[in-house]
Amino acid sequence: MKVQEAITIPATKEQIWRVISDIRHAHEHISAIKRLVIIEQPKEGLKGLKWQETRSMFGKDATEVMWITEAKTNEFYTTQAQSHGYDYFSEMRIISRSSQCQLIMSFEGVANSWFAKLMNVLMAKVMNQQLRKTIQADLTDIKQAVLAISHINK
């Protein structure tokens, strides 16, 4: 299971980073996130940040623990989670394009258990389609938050 989506945002890398790196308040600008609790806060930066996120997925509420494994300010961060026999990896990356930027979100689920591998074979197409919709919705929400914040700061 591997999905990547992108959106163009007429803003600077710094403006986009301000929104996507503010994990503590992600539920305020990503509509699918219903609740977010910080579990571990690193002394500085994002690497090591761990949180519990409850969001609407596939029509149901799902709660997962996620953590940031790598980050470079104004460029990208990667996250990891484990659930239901899968290891999940995602990345948010900002690419500068003259007066605007492209925000790219990548997601990969690696099946580890026998059941997860079976479900992957049976449901891969449906799950990928739903993941694309979810990622597109998150990116659209992030874009709106960035534009709202950049408009306020003008």
Short mmCIF file of C-alpha atoms in Angstrom, two decimals:
data_model
loop_
_atom_site.label_atom_id
_atom_site.label_comp_id
_atom_site.label_asym_id
_atom_site.label_seq_id
_atom_site.Cartn_x
_atom_site.Cartn_y
_atom_site.Cartn_z
CA MET A 1 0.00 0.00 0.00
CA LYS A 2 1.70 3.17 -1.22
CA VAL A 3 0.06 6.52 -1.99
CA GLN A 4 1.39 10.00 -2.79
CA GLU A 5 -0.58 13.18 -3.38
CA ALA A 6 0.41 16.83 -3.80
CA ILE A 7 -1.14 20.28 -3.69
CA THR A 8 0.16 23.67 -4.83
CA ILE A 9 0.01 26.44 -2.23
CA PRO A 10 0.74 30.11 -3.06
CA ALA A 11 2.84 30.62 0.07
CA THR A 12 6.42 30.37 1.28
CA LYS A 13 8.04 27.24 2.68
CA GLU A 14 8.12 28.95 6.07
CA GLN A 15 4.39 29.67 6.04
CA ILE A 16 3.58 26.08 5.10
CA TRP A 17 6.04 24.69 7.64
CA ARG A 18 4.45 26.80 10.38
CA VAL A 19 1.16 24.95 9.80
CA ILE A 20 2.35 21.40 9.12
CA SER A 21 4.89 21.34 11.96
CA ASP A 22 2.36 22.56 14.54
CA ILE A 23 1.25 19.01 15.33
CA ARG A 24 -0.23 20.07 18.68
CA HIS A 25 -2.89 22.10 16.83
CA ALA A 26 -3.36 19.88 13.73
CA HIS A 27 -6.92 19.08 14.79
CA GLU A 28 -7.76 22.79 14.41
CA HIS A 29 -7.03 22.81 10.67
CA ILE A 30 -7.43 19.20 9.51
CA SER A 31 -11.13 18.42 9.64
CA ALA A 32 -10.74 14.61 9.84
CA ILE A 33 -8.74 14.86 13.09
CA LYS A 34 -11.17 14.80 15.99
CA ARG A 35 -8.73 14.70 18.90
CA LEU A 36 -4.99 14.95 19.42
CA VAL A 37 -2.94 14.34 22.57
CA ILE A 38 0.82 14.90 22.80
CA ILE A 39 2.53 11.92 24.49
CA GLU A 40 6.20 12.91 24.23
CA GLN A 41 7.61 16.35 23.42
CA PRO A 42 11.29 16.59 22.41
CA LYS A 43 13.39 19.33 24.03
CA GLU A 44 13.81 20.95 20.62
CA GLY A 45 12.72 20.34 17.06
CA LEU A 46 10.22 17.76 15.86
CA LYS A 47 12.20 14.52 15.86
CA GLY A 48 10.90 12.34 18.69
CA LEU A 49 7.52 14.07 18.97
CA LYS A 50 4.92 11.40 19.76
CA TRP A 51 1.17 11.86 19.81
CA GLN A 52 -2.15 10.05 19.82
CA GLU A 53 -4.51 11.06 17.06
CA THR A 54 -8.18 10.21 16.69
CA ARG A 55 -9.56 10.76 13.22
CA SER A 56 -12.39 9.68 11.03
CA MET A 57 -11.14 6.93 8.68
CA PHE A 58 -13.26 4.72 6.46
CA GLY A 59 -16.39 6.08 8.15
CA LYS A 60 -15.25 5.19 11.67
CA ASP A 61 -13.15 6.79 14.39
CA ALA A 62 -9.62 5.40 14.56
CA THR A 63 -7.05 6.25 17.21
CA GLU A 64 -3.37 5.74 16.45
CA VAL A 65 -0.10 6.63 18.13
CA MET A 66 2.33 8.33 15.74
CA TRP A 67 5.84 9.69 16.10
CA ILE A 68 8.23 11.78 14.04
CA THR A 69 11.32 9.85 12.99
CA GLU A 70 13.11 12.54 10.98
CA ALA A 71 12.64 16.24 10.24
CA LYS A 72 14.39 19.12 8.51
CA THR A 73 12.92 22.56 9.20
CA ASN A 74 11.04 24.11 6.25
CA GLU A 75 11.60 20.97 4.14
CA PHE A 76 10.07 17.73 5.45
CA TYR A 77 9.21 15.42 8.30
CA THR A 78 8.56 11.69 8.39
CA THR A 79 6.29 9.80 10.76
CA GLN A 80 5.75 6.22 11.75
CA ALA A 81 2.91 4.28 13.39
CA GLN A 82 2.05 0.65 14.00
CA SER A 83 -1.45 -0.78 14.06
CA HIS A 84 -3.51 -3.79 13.03
CA GLY A 85 -0.51 -5.74 11.75
CA TYR A 86 0.89 -2.87 9.68
CA ASP A 87 3.81 -0.49 9.97
CA TYR A 88 2.79 2.90 8.60
CA PHE A 89 5.22 5.47 7.23
CA SER A 90 4.32 8.94 6.00
CA GLU A 91 6.12 12.05 4.87
CA MET A 92 5.20 15.69 4.44
CA ARG A 93 7.59 17.46 2.06
CA ILE A 94 7.64 21.07 0.82
CA ILE A 95 9.11 21.82 -2.61
CA SER A 96 9.65 25.47 -3.62
CA ARG A 97 8.32 26.49 -7.05
CA SER A 98 9.06 30.23 -7.60
CA SER A 99 6.28 32.19 -5.82
CA GLN A 100 4.49 29.09 -4.59
CA CYS A 101 5.24 25.69 -3.14
CA GLN A 102 4.13 22.16 -3.61
CA LEU A 103 3.20 20.20 -0.49
CA ILE A 104 3.60 16.46 -1.04
CA MET A 105 2.25 13.84 1.31
CA SER A 106 3.39 10.25 0.93
CA PHE A 107 1.98 7.26 2.80
CA GLU A 108 3.04 3.63 2.88
CA GLY A 109 1.59 0.73 4.81
CA VAL A 110 3.68 -2.43 5.18
CA ALA A 111 1.75 -5.55 6.19
CA ASN A 112 3.48 -7.65 8.86
CA SER A 113 0.90 -10.12 10.07
CA TRP A 114 -0.69 -12.92 8.07
CA PHE A 115 -4.13 -11.29 8.43
CA ALA A 116 -2.83 -7.86 7.32
CA LYS A 117 -1.18 -9.44 4.27
CA LEU A 118 -4.45 -11.18 3.35
CA MET A 119 -6.43 -7.94 3.78
CA ASN A 120 -3.84 -6.14 1.69
CA VAL A 121 -4.42 -8.55 -1.20
CA LEU A 122 -8.21 -8.43 -0.89
CA MET A 123 -8.71 -4.73 -0.19
CA ALA A 124 -5.67 -2.95 -1.69
CA LYS A 125 -7.55 -1.12 -4.46
CA VAL A 126 -10.36 0.12 -2.20
CA MET A 127 -7.94 1.09 0.56
CA ASN A 128 -5.68 3.00 -1.85
CA GLN A 129 -8.65 4.92 -3.28
CA GLN A 130 -9.84 5.85 0.21
CA LEU A 131 -6.33 6.83 1.29
CA ARG A 132 -5.99 9.10 -1.75
CA LYS A 133 -9.25 10.84 -0.83
CA THR A 134 -8.17 11.19 2.79
CA ILE A 135 -4.76 12.62 1.86
CA GLN A 136 -6.31 15.01 -0.68
CA ALA A 137 -8.77 16.23 1.96
CA ASP A 138 -5.95 16.73 4.50
CA LEU A 139 -3.85 18.64 1.94
CA THR A 140 -6.82 20.85 1.03
CA ASP A 141 -7.44 21.59 4.72
CA ILE A 142 -3.74 22.43 5.21
CA LYS A 143 -3.78 24.73 2.18
CA GLN A 144 -6.78 26.61 3.58
CA ALA A 145 -5.05 26.98 6.96
CA VAL A 146 -1.84 28.26 5.34
CA LEU A 147 -3.76 30.76 3.21
CA ALA A 148 -5.75 31.97 6.23
CA ILE A 149 -2.60 32.44 8.31
CA SER A 150 -0.60 34.07 5.49
CA HIS A 151 -3.54 36.42 4.80
CA ILE A 152 -3.68 37.44 8.48
CA ASN A 153 0.09 38.08 8.54
CA LYS A 154 -0.02 40.44 5.52
#
